[in-house]
Short mmCIF file of C-alpha atoms (C1' of nucleotides) in Angstrom, two decimals:
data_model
loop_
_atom_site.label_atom_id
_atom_site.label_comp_id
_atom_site.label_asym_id
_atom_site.label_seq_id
_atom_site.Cartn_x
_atom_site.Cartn_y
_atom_site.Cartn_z
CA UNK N 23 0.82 -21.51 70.08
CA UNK N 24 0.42 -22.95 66.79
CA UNK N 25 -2.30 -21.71 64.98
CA UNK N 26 -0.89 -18.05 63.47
CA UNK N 27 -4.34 -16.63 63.15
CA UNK N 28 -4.91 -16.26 66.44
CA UNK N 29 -2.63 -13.37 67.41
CA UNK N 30 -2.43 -10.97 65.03
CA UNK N 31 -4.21 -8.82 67.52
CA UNK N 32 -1.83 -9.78 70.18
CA UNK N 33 0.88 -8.75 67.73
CA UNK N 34 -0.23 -5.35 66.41
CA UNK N 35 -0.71 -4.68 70.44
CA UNK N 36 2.30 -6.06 71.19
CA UNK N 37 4.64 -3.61 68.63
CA UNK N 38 2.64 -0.70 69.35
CA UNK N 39 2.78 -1.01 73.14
CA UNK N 40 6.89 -1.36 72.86
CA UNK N 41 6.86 1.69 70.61
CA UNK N 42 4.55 3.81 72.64
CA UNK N 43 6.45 2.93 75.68
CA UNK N 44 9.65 3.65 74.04
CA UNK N 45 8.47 6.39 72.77
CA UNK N 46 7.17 7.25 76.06
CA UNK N 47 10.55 6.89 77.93
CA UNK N 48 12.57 8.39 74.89
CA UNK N 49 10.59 11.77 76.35
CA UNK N 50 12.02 11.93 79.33
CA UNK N 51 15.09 10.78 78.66
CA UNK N 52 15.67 13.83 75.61
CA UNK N 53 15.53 16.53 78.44
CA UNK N 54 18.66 15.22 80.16
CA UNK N 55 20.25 15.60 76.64
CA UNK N 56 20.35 12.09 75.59
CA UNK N 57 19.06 9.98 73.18
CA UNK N 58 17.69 6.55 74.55
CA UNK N 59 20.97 4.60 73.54
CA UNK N 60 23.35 6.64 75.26
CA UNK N 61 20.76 6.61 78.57
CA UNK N 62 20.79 2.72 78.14
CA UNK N 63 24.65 3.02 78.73
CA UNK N 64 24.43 4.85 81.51
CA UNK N 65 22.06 2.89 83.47
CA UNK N 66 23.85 -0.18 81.95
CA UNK N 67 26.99 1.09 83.63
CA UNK N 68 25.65 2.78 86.87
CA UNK N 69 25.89 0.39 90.17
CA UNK N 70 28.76 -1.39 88.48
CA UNK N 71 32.13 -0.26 88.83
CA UNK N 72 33.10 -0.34 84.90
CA UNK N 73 32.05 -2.85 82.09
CA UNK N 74 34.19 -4.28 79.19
CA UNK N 75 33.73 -2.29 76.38
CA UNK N 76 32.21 -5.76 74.85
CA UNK N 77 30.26 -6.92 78.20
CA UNK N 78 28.46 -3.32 76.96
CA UNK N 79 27.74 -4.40 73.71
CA UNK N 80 26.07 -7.28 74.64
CA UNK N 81 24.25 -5.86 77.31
CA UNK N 82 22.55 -2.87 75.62
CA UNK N 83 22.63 -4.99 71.96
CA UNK N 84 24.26 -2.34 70.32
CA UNK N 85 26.71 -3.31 67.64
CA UNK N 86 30.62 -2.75 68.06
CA UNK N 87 31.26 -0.01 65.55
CA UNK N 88 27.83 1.67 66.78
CA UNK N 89 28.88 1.81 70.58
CA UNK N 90 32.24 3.07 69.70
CA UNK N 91 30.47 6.49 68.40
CA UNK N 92 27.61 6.57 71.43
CA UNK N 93 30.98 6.12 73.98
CA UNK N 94 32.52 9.19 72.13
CA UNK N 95 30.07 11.24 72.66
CA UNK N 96 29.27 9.85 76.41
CA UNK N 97 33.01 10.77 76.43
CA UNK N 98 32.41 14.09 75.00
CA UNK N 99 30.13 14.98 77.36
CA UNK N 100 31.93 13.82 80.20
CA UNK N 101 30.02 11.29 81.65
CA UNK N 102 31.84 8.30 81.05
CA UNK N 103 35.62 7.14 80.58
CA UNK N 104 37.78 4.51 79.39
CA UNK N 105 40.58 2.46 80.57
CA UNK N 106 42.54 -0.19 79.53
CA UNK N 107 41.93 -3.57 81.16
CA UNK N 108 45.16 -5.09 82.71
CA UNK N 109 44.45 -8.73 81.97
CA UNK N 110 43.92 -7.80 78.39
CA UNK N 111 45.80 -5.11 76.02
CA UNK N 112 43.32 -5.20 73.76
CA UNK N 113 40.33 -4.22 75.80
CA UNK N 114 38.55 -1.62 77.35
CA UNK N 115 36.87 -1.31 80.04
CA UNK N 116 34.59 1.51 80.46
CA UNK N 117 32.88 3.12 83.47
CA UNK N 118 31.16 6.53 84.55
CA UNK N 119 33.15 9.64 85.35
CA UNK N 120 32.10 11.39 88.63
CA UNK N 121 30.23 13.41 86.74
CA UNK N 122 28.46 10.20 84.91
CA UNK N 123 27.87 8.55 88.08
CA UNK N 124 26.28 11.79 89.66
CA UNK N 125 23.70 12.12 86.47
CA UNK N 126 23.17 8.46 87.06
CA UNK N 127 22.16 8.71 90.87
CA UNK N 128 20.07 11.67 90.20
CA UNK N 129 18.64 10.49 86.47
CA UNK N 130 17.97 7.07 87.46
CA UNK N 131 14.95 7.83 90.23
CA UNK N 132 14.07 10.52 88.14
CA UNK N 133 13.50 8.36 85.24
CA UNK N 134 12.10 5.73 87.46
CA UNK N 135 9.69 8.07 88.71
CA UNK N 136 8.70 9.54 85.58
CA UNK N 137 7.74 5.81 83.80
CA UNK N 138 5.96 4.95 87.45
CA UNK N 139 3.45 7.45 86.73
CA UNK N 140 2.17 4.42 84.39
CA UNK N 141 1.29 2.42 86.78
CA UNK N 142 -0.49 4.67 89.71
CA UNK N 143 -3.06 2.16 89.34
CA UNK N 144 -1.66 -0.71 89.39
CA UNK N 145 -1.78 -2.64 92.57
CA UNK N 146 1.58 -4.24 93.93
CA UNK N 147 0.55 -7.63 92.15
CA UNK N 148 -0.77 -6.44 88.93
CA UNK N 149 2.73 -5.11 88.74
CA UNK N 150 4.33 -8.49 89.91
CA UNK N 151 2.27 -10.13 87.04
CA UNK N 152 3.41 -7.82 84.13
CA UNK N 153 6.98 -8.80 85.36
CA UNK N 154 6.65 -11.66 85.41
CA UNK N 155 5.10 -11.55 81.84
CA UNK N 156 8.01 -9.36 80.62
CA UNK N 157 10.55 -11.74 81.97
CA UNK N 158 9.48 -14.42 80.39
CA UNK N 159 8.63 -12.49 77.22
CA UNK N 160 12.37 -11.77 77.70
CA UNK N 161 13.62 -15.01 78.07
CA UNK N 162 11.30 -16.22 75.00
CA UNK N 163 13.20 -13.54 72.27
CA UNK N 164 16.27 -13.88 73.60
CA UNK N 165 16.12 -17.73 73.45
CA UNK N 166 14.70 -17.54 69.84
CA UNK N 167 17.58 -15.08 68.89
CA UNK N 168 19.70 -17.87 69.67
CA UNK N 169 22.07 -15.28 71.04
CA UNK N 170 21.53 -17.33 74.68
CA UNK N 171 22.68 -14.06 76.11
CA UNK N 172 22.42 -14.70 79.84
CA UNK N 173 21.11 -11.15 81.39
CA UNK N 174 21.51 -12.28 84.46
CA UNK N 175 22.64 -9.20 87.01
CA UNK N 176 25.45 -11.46 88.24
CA UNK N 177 27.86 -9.79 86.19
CA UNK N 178 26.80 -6.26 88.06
CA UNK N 179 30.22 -6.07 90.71
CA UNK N 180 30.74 -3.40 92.87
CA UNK L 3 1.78 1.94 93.05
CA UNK L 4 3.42 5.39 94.92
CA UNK L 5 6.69 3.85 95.83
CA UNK L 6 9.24 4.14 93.22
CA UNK L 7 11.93 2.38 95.27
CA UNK L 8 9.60 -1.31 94.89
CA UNK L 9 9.93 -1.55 90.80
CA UNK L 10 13.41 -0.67 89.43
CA UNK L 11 13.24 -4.13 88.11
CA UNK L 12 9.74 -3.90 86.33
CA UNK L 13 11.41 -0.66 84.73
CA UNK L 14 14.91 -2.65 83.67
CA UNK L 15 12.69 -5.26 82.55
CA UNK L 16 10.86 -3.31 80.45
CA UNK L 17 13.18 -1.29 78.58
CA UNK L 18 15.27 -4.47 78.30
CA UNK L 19 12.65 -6.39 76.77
CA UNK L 20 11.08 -3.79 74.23
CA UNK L 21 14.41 -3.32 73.15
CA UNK L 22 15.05 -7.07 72.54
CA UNK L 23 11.70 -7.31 71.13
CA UNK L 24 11.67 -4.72 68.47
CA UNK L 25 15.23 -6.01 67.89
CA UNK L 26 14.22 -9.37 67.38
CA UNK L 27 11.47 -8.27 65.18
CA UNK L 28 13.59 -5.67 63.15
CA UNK L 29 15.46 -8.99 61.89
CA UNK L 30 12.60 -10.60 60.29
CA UNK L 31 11.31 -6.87 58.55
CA UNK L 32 15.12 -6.72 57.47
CA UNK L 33 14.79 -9.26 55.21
CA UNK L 34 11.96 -7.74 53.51
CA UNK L 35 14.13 -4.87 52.92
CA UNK L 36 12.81 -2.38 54.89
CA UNK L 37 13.17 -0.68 57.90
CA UNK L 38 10.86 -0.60 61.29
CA UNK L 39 9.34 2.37 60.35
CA UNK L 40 8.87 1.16 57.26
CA UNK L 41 7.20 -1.95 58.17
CA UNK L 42 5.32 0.43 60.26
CA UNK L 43 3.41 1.94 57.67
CA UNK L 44 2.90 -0.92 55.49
CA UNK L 45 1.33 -2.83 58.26
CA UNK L 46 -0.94 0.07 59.37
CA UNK L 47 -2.23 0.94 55.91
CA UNK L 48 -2.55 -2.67 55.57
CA UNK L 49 -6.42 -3.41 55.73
CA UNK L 50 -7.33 0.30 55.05
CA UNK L 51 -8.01 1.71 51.29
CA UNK L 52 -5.54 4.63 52.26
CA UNK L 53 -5.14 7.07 55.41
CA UNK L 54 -4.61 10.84 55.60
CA UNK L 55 -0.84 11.65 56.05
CA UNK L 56 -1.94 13.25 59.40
CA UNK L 57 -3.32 10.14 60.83
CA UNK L 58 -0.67 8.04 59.16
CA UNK L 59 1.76 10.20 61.65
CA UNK L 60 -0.39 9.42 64.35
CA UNK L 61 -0.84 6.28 64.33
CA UNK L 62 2.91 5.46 63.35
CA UNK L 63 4.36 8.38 66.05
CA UNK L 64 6.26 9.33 63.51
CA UNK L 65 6.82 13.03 63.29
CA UNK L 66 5.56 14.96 59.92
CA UNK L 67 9.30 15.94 59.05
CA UNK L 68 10.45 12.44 59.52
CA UNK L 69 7.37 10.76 57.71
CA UNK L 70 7.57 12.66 54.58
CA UNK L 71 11.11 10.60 54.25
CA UNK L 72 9.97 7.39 55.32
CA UNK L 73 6.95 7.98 52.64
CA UNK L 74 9.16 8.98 49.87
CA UNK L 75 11.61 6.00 50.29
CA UNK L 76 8.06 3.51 50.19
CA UNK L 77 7.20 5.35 46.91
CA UNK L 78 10.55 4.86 46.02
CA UNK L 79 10.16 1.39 46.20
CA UNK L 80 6.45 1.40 44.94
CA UNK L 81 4.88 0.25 47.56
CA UNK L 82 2.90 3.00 48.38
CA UNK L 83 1.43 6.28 46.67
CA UNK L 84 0.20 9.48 47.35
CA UNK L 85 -3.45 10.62 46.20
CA UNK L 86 -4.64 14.59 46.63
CA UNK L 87 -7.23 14.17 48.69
CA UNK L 88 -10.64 15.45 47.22
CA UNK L 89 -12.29 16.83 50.17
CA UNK L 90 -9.23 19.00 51.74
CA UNK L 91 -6.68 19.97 49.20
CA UNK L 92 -3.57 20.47 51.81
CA UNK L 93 -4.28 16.76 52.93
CA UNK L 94 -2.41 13.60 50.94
CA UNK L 95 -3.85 10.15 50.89
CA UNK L 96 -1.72 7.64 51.56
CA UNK L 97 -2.40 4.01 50.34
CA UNK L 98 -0.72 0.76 49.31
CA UNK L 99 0.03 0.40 45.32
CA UNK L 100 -0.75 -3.28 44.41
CA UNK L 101 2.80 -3.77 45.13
CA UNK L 102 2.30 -2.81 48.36
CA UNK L 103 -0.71 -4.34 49.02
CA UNK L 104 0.84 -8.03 47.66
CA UNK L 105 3.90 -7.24 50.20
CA UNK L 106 1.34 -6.94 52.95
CA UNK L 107 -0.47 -9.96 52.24
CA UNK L 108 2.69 -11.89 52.38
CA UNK L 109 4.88 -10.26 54.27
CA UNK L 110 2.47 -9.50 57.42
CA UNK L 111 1.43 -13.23 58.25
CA UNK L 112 5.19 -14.55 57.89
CA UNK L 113 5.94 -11.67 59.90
CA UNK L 114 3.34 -13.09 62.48
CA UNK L 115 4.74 -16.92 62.03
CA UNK L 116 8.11 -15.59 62.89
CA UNK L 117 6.80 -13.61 65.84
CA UNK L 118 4.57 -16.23 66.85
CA UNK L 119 7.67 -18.47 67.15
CA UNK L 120 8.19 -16.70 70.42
CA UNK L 121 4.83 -17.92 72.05
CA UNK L 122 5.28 -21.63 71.20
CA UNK L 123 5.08 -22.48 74.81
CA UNK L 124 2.75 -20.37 75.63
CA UNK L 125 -0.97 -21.42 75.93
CA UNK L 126 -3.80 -19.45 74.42
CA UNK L 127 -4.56 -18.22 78.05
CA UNK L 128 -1.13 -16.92 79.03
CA UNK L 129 -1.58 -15.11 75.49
CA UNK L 130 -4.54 -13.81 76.51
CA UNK L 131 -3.32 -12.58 79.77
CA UNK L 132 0.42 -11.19 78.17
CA UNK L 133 -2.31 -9.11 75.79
CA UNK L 134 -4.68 -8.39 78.37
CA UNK L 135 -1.56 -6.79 80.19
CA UNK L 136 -0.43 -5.15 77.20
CA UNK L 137 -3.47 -3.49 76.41
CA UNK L 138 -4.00 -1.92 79.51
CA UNK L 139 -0.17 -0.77 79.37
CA UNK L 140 -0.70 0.59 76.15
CA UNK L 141 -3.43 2.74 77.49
CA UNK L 142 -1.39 3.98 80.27
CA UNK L 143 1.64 4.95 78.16
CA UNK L 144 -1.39 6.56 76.18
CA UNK L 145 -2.92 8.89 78.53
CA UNK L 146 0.11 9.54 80.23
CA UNK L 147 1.15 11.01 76.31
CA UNK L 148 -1.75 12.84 76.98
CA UNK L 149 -1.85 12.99 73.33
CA UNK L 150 -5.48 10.95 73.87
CA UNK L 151 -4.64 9.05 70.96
CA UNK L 152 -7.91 6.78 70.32
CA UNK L 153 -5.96 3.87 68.43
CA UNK L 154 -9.09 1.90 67.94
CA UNK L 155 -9.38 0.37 64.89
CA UNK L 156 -12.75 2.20 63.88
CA UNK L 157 -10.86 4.54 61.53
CA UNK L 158 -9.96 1.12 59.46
CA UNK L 159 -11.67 1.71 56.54
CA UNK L 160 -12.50 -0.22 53.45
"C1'" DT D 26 -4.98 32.70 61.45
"C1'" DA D 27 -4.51 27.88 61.76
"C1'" DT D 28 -3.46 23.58 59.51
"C1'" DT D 29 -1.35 20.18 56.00
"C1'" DG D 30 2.48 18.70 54.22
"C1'" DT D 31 7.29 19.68 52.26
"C1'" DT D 32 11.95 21.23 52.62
"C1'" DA D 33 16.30 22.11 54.99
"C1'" DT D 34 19.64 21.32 58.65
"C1'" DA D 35 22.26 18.99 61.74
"C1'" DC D 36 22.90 15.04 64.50
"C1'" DT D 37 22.49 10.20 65.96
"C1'" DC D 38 21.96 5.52 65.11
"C1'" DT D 39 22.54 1.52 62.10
"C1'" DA D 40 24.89 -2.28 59.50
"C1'" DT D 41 28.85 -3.54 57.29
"C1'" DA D 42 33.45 -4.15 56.17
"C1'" DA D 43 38.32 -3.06 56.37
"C1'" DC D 44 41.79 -2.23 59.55
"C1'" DT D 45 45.07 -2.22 64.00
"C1'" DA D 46 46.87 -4.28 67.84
"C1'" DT D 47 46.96 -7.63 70.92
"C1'" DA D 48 46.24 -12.83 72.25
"C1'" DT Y 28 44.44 -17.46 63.57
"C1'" DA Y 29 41.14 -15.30 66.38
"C1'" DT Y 30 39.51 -11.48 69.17
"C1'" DA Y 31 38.87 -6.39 70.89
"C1'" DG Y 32 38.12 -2.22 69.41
"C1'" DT Y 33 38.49 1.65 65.89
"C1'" DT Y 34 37.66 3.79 61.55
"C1'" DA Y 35 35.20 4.57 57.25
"C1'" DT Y 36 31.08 4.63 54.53
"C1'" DA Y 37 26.50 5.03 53.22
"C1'" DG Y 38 21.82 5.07 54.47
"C1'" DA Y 39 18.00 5.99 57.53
"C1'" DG Y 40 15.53 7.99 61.38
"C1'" DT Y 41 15.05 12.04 64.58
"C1'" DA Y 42 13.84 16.82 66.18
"C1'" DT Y 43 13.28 21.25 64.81
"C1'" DA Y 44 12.19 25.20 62.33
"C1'" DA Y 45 11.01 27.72 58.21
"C1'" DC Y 46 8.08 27.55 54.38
"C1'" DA Y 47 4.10 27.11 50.72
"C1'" DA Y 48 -0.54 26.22 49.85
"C1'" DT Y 49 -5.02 25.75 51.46
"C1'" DA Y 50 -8.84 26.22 54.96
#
DNA sequence: TATTGTTATACTCTATAACTATA
DNA sequence: TATAGTTATAGAGTATAACAATA
């Protein structure tokens, strides 16, 4: 795509879409009592059996001295703890509590649910296609943020 | 699609890639030295010869409270200003100063360049499909609001 | 009475930089 | 010297509710 005039339209659509949708999701998300970053950490966590405290960072794109204050209250509230790594005395790795985990098992559906009321009519492919779109939407900002962050779920253990 | 076991990864995908999105974006509007929200409102009164405060809000989602902030920071900066409007006289008129209106002009088609960077590979089909899907996502986030919000571009004034 | 917009409050996120402790 | 994480600071957005002025 070369020629700039050709997608402002594309553009406007595209930032309002992400902010409705956000907007959308932050809904939901408020009545569990949390705000959309500290529900990113959860999910981020959930299925895995504990992250590096920087593995988190990256994953969710929240800044260091930001995630430090979102884990203190995650902390606060019980759902999450950390623990020092044994390979390395300077890090942390953090993982849901019982209590975090059980939040996450019953949030995560219940979230899931919530945003699939957006696509009751979409058929099976239509919702292939829009992955498929996002994905490489995805790989297309994160390669131009030159951060080459990998997102791949390998990393996921347990 | 009544299943919500068949698109965990549509839902991953799209949080994951709004969030890198508007991230990516927020580091162009950052140099401009403003915020999202900020941008926000420039870009929507962009094209217009001023908007009520009320649709401003709409438009943006931004909450009355919270706009009245955002607004006063943009005045701050002169970019925008507040006229009483002549019709209603609880309702404000909000509207680029030249200032603002210069910014726009500039600022909104680099803003597009830098976006656009993302689509180089993409040809003017798949951007027609990616907005094709976007559109009809945006509606869905929209009526599942069930705010109704129109966001056609009739109210565009001037 | 209902609506428009402002004000006030309290909290969260954000970027940034200085700091510590480990490597 | 470099890295992992914390702390400190200042600014900005957020939800919410109470409020003034107007319709």
């Amino acid at each position: 795509m070369k020629n700039p005039d050709t997608f402002p339209t594309v553009l406007r659509e595209l930032l309002r879409t992400h902010q409705a949708f956000l907007s959308y999701a932050a809904s939901h998300v408020q009545k569990l009592n949390l705000t959309l970053p500290q529900f990113d950490v959860i999910i981020t966590l959930g299925g895995t059996s504990g992250l590096p405290y920087k593995t988190l960072g990256e994953k969710t794109l929240i800044t260091k001295g930001t995630l430090t204050g979102v884990i203190n209250r995650l902390e606060d509230k019980g759902l999450i703890q950390r623990v020092a790594s044994k390979t390395d005395g300077r890090s942390q790795i953090i993982r849901l509590t019982e209590a975090g985990n059980a939040l996450f098992k019953c949030a995560f559906p219940e979230h899931l649910t919530f945003i699939g009321r957006l696509f009751d009519d979409y058929s099976p492919e239509d919702i292939a296609t829009l992955e498929a779109d996002l994905v490489r939407l995805h790989k297309a900002v994160s390669t131009a943020r030159g951060a080459g962050e990998t997102l791949n779920d390998d990393e996921y253990e347990e």
